[in-house]
Amino acid sequence: MKKLKAYPKSMLTILLLMVLTVLTACASNGGNTTTGNSETGQPDKETPVVETRTIDHAMGKTDITGTPQRIVVLTTQGTETLLELGIKPVGAVQSWIGDPWYDHIKGQMDGVEVVGDETQPNMELIASLQPDLILGTKVRQEKIYDQLSAIAPTVFTENLGDSMIDNFKLFASALNLESEGEQVLADFDKLVEDTAARIGDKAKAEVSLARFQAGQARVYYLQNFAGVVFDKLGIARTEAQQKEEFAEEITKEQIGILDGDVLFYFASDRSGETAASDTAKEWLADPIAQNMKVNQNGQVYQVDEAIWNSAGGIIAAKLLVADIEKYFADIQL
């Protein structure tokens, strides 16, 4: 009988380890040593888990799956939220001033489809863009919410104006960009803090704020876009304008309510028209207005209506802070 060849113990140890390795691999693969796709021969990929989030908003609750890629936005404020977060919408309502966008955002809006304006969005056009998220506001589009929701998940803010920060947070959440949104707001708060420090004691100057339209005027109180920014900067308002309200129409005989240390006003001219600016000049030249302290001190300033009022978004807010600092450099207490 032929004697079997004896192997060294080291060799037997190596062979045993190899067998154990193969058995372990089979067990981890459910007993099947084939780890690739039987048709392609490529390794199987794990199916990613797509998160569905429920967003509470002005019209109720909306489920959004994953991170939306094709967004239609129905407020000019919301358009600025998207742009500041690095997103270009597939469709947006046109700006109140500009053709079709505000000057301060038009460089970022190439290729964006105009879908009407805030009060009359084009439903057919919105549907044709196949959005996976629609962002709007109850104050403008409440009546068409159900129609929009039938096209894509839809999230609405309650209103506009003084709610810019809360609205920004809501849309950032809907976009699945909460952390990026928090950083944007932190940067804005730092800008406000640094600007307030540079303005210093001049913030004690009592500011009056007004809007002129063709043949009429409004005094602007605390609860509006510019009013919120003034408050963040710690800038004083006149006693007559210390109301937790948005605005109120006044007559020419009531123009004295606009007196103070400083008067900022914007005129809502559209498409090259001057009727609003002409009304402002007429009213401020009235004998009652000429007797106001603010006129006699020469501290009446017409400001950019888009930045100070109608845009209402985070980009405009940063520009407004810079504008306020510029004007306050020349203001005398």
Tab-separated table of N, CA and C in Angstrom, residues 265-327:
chain	number	residue	atom	x	y	z
A	265	TYR	N	-39.550	106.734	1.374
A	265	TYR	CA	-40.772	106.377	0.653
A	265	TYR	C	-40.409	105.707	-0.665
A	266	PHE	N	-41.291	104.823	-1.093
A	266	PHE	CA	-41.132	104.200	-2.404
A	266	PHE	C	-42.377	104.501	-3.228
A	267	ALA	N	-42.192	104.614	-4.525
A	267	ALA	CA	-43.278	104.933	-5.445
A	267	ALA	C	-43.486	103.749	-6.390
A	268	SER	N	-44.728	103.280	-6.461
A	268	SER	CA	-45.035	102.061	-7.217
A	268	SER	C	-45.335	102.368	-8.671
A	269	ASP	N	-44.336	102.855	-9.379
A	269	ASP	CA	-44.461	103.051	-10.819
A	269	ASP	C	-44.268	101.709	-11.527
A	270	ARG	N	-44.954	101.500	-12.630
A	270	ARG	CA	-44.849	100.260	-13.382
A	270	ARG	C	-44.518	100.551	-14.840
A	271	SER	N	-43.605	99.772	-15.394
A	271	SER	CA	-43.300	99.791	-16.832
A	271	SER	C	-43.050	101.185	-17.378
A	272	GLY	N	-42.189	101.944	-16.729
A	272	GLY	CA	-41.814	103.260	-17.229
A	272	GLY	C	-42.796	104.359	-16.878
A	273	GLU	N	-43.891	104.030	-16.200
A	273	GLU	CA	-44.847	105.056	-15.792
A	273	GLU	C	-44.276	105.885	-14.640
A	274	THR	N	-44.809	107.090	-14.472
A	274	THR	CA	-44.308	107.969	-13.402
A	274	THR	C	-45.424	108.499	-12.512
A	275	ALA	N	-46.628	107.946	-12.656
A	275	ALA	CA	-47.785	108.501	-11.925
A	275	ALA	C	-47.577	108.444	-10.410
A	276	ALA	N	-47.013	107.374	-9.917
A	276	ALA	CA	-46.793	107.257	-8.473
A	276	ALA	C	-45.739	108.247	-7.993
A	277	SER	N	-44.631	108.357	-8.729
A	277	SER	CA	-43.585	109.320	-8.368
A	277	SER	C	-44.101	110.752	-8.452
A	278	ASP	N	-44.949	111.023	-9.456
A	278	ASP	CA	-45.528	112.364	-9.591
A	278	ASP	C	-46.420	112.691	-8.401
A	279	THR	N	-47.181	111.707	-7.932
A	279	THR	CA	-48.022	111.910	-6.751
A	279	THR	C	-47.171	112.223	-5.524
A	280	ALA	N	-46.076	111.508	-5.380
A	280	ALA	CA	-45.179	111.757	-4.238
A	280	ALA	C	-44.641	113.186	-4.275
A	281	LYS	N	-44.192	113.627	-5.429
A	281	LYS	CA	-43.660	114.990	-5.547
A	281	LYS	C	-44.730	116.034	-5.224
A	282	GLU	N	-45.943	115.796	-5.722
A	282	GLU	CA	-47.043	116.739	-5.481
A	282	GLU	C	-47.384	116.815	-3.992
A	283	TRP	N	-47.528	115.677	-3.345
A	283	TRP	CA	-47.924	115.651	-1.945
A	283	TRP	C	-46.824	116.223	-1.046
A	284	LEU	N	-45.575	115.905	-1.347
A	284	LEU	CA	-44.479	116.381	-0.499
A	284	LEU	C	-44.190	117.866	-0.719
A	285	ALA	N	-44.734	118.434	-1.807
A	285	ALA	CA	-44.607	119.874	-2.050
A	285	ALA	C	-45.767	120.666	-1.452
A	286	ASP	N	-46.765	119.967	-0.934
A	286	ASP	CA	-47.919	120.618	-0.330
A	286	ASP	C	-47.467	121.445	0.883
A	287	PRO	N	-48.114	122.582	1.146
A	287	PRO	CA	-47.722	123.410	2.293
A	287	PRO	C	-47.682	122.650	3.622
A	288	ILE	N	-48.609	121.712	3.827
A	288	ILE	CA	-48.591	120.930	5.070
A	288	ILE	C	-47.299	120.127	5.161
A	289	ALA	N	-46.937	119.489	4.044
A	289	ALA	CA	-45.719	118.678	4.026
A	289	ALA	C	-44.477	119.541	4.174
A	290	GLN	N	-44.492	120.733	3.580
A	290	GLN	CA	-43.324	121.599	3.644
A	290	GLN	C	-43.044	122.085	5.068
A	291	ASN	N	-44.067	122.069	5.900
A	291	ASN	CA	-43.877	122.462	7.297
A	291	ASN	C	-43.390	121.316	8.182
A	292	MET	N	-43.307	120.112	7.624
A	292	MET	CA	-42.847	118.976	8.426
A	292	MET	C	-41.354	119.096	8.700
A	293	LYS	N	-40.965	118.690	9.902
A	293	LYS	CA	-39.555	118.734	10.308
A	293	LYS	C	-38.674	117.973	9.330
A	294	VAL	N	-39.144	116.819	8.884
A	294	VAL	CA	-38.322	115.969	8.018
A	294	VAL	C	-38.019	116.660	6.692
A	295	ASN	N	-38.970	117.449	6.202
A	295	ASN	CA	-38.739	118.195	4.961
A	295	ASN	C	-37.776	119.351	5.201
A	296	GLN	N	-37.960	120.033	6.295
A	296	GLN	CA	-37.104	121.176	6.596
A	296	GLN	C	-35.655	120.754	6.848
A	297	ASN	N	-35.471	119.542	7.366
A	297	ASN	CA	-34.119	119.020	7.599
A	297	ASN	C	-33.513	118.348	6.366
A	298	GLY	N	-34.312	118.253	5.304
A	298	GLY	CA	-33.800	117.663	4.060
A	298	GLY	C	-33.470	116.186	4.159
A	299	GLN	N	-34.244	115.449	4.971
A	299	GLN	CA	-33.968	114.025	5.145
A	299	GLN	C	-35.140	113.172	4.654
A	300	VAL	N	-35.552	113.486	3.426
A	300	VAL	CA	-36.593	112.726	2.730
A	300	VAL	C	-35.920	111.984	1.582
A	301	TYR	N	-36.104	110.655	1.525
A	301	TYR	CA	-35.397	109.843	0.537
A	301	TYR	C	-36.370	108.929	-0.206
A	302	GLN	N	-36.353	109.031	-1.544
A	302	GLN	CA	-37.087	108.046	-2.340
A	302	GLN	C	-36.178	106.838	-2.540
A	303	VAL	N	-36.718	105.643	-2.256
A	303	VAL	CA	-35.916	104.424	-2.308
A	303	VAL	C	-36.483	103.459	-3.341
A	304	ASP	N	-35.736	102.409	-3.612
A	304	ASP	CA	-36.080	101.422	-4.634
A	304	ASP	C	-37.281	100.584	-4.180
A	305	GLU	N	-38.391	100.711	-4.887
A	305	GLU	CA	-39.625	100.011	-4.494
A	305	GLU	C	-39.468	98.499	-4.524
A	306	ALA	N	-38.726	97.975	-5.494
A	306	ALA	CA	-38.541	96.525	-5.596
A	306	ALA	C	-37.820	95.981	-4.373
A	307	ILE	N	-36.739	96.651	-3.982
A	307	ILE	CA	-35.930	96.186	-2.853
A	307	ILE	C	-36.645	96.422	-1.524
A	308	TRP	N	-37.266	97.568	-1.372
A	308	TRP	CA	-37.840	97.953	-0.083
A	308	TRP	C	-39.240	97.390	0.145
A	309	ASN	N	-39.878	96.883	-0.909
A	309	ASN	CA	-41.272	96.492	-0.714
A	309	ASN	C	-41.697	95.247	-1.478
A	310	SER	N	-41.687	95.285	-2.799
A	310	SER	CA	-42.431	94.273	-3.546
A	310	SER	C	-41.741	92.920	-3.672
A	311	ALA	N	-40.406	92.866	-3.683
A	311	ALA	CA	-39.730	91.577	-3.834
A	311	ALA	C	-39.944	90.710	-2.596
A	312	GLY	N	-39.610	91.243	-1.437
A	312	GLY	CA	-39.959	90.600	-0.178
A	312	GLY	C	-39.212	89.338	0.186
A	313	GLY	N	-38.099	89.025	-0.504
A	313	GLY	CA	-37.375	87.793	-0.242
A	313	GLY	C	-36.034	88.016	0.428
A	314	ILE	N	-35.301	86.922	0.645
A	314	ILE	CA	-34.047	86.972	1.384
A	314	ILE	C	-32.969	87.740	0.626
A	315	ILE	N	-32.970	87.670	-0.699
A	315	ILE	CA	-31.972	88.420	-1.475
A	315	ILE	C	-32.239	89.913	-1.347
A	316	ALA	N	-33.514	90.298	-1.491
A	316	ALA	CA	-33.883	91.707	-1.323
A	316	ALA	C	-33.594	92.177	0.097
A	317	ALA	N	-33.781	91.304	1.081
A	317	ALA	CA	-33.532	91.689	2.476
A	317	ALA	C	-32.074	92.059	2.681
A	318	LYS	N	-31.169	91.304	2.090
A	318	LYS	CA	-29.744	91.625	2.216
A	318	LYS	C	-29.424	92.946	1.520
A	319	LEU	N	-30.033	93.159	0.359
A	319	LEU	CA	-29.817	94.421	-0.354
A	319	LEU	C	-30.417	95.591	0.422
A	320	LEU	N	-31.539	95.352	1.086
A	320	LEU	CA	-32.181	96.394	1.887
A	320	LEU	C	-31.302	96.796	3.063
A	321	VAL	N	-30.697	95.817	3.720
A	321	VAL	CA	-29.784	96.130	4.827
A	321	VAL	C	-28.647	97.024	4.346
A	322	ALA	N	-28.079	96.684	3.188
A	322	ALA	CA	-26.999	97.499	2.621
A	322	ALA	C	-27.488	98.900	2.267
A	323	ASP	N	-28.711	98.995	1.740
A	323	ASP	CA	-29.295	100.279	1.379
A	323	ASP	C	-29.486	101.160	2.615
A	324	ILE	N	-30.024	100.573	3.668
A	324	ILE	CA	-30.257	101.326	4.903
A	324	ILE	C	-28.944	101.874	5.455
A	325	GLU	N	-27.914	101.045	5.450
A	325	GLU	CA	-26.614	101.513	5.942
A	325	GLU	C	-26.103	102.682	5.099
A	326	LYS	N	-26.304	102.607	3.791
A	326	LYS	CA	-25.848	103.681	2.907
A	326	LYS	C	-26.547	104.995	3.241
A	327	TYR	N	-27.868	104.957	3.401
A	327	TYR	CA	-28.608	106.180	3.711
A	327	TYR	C	-28.253	106.720	5.095
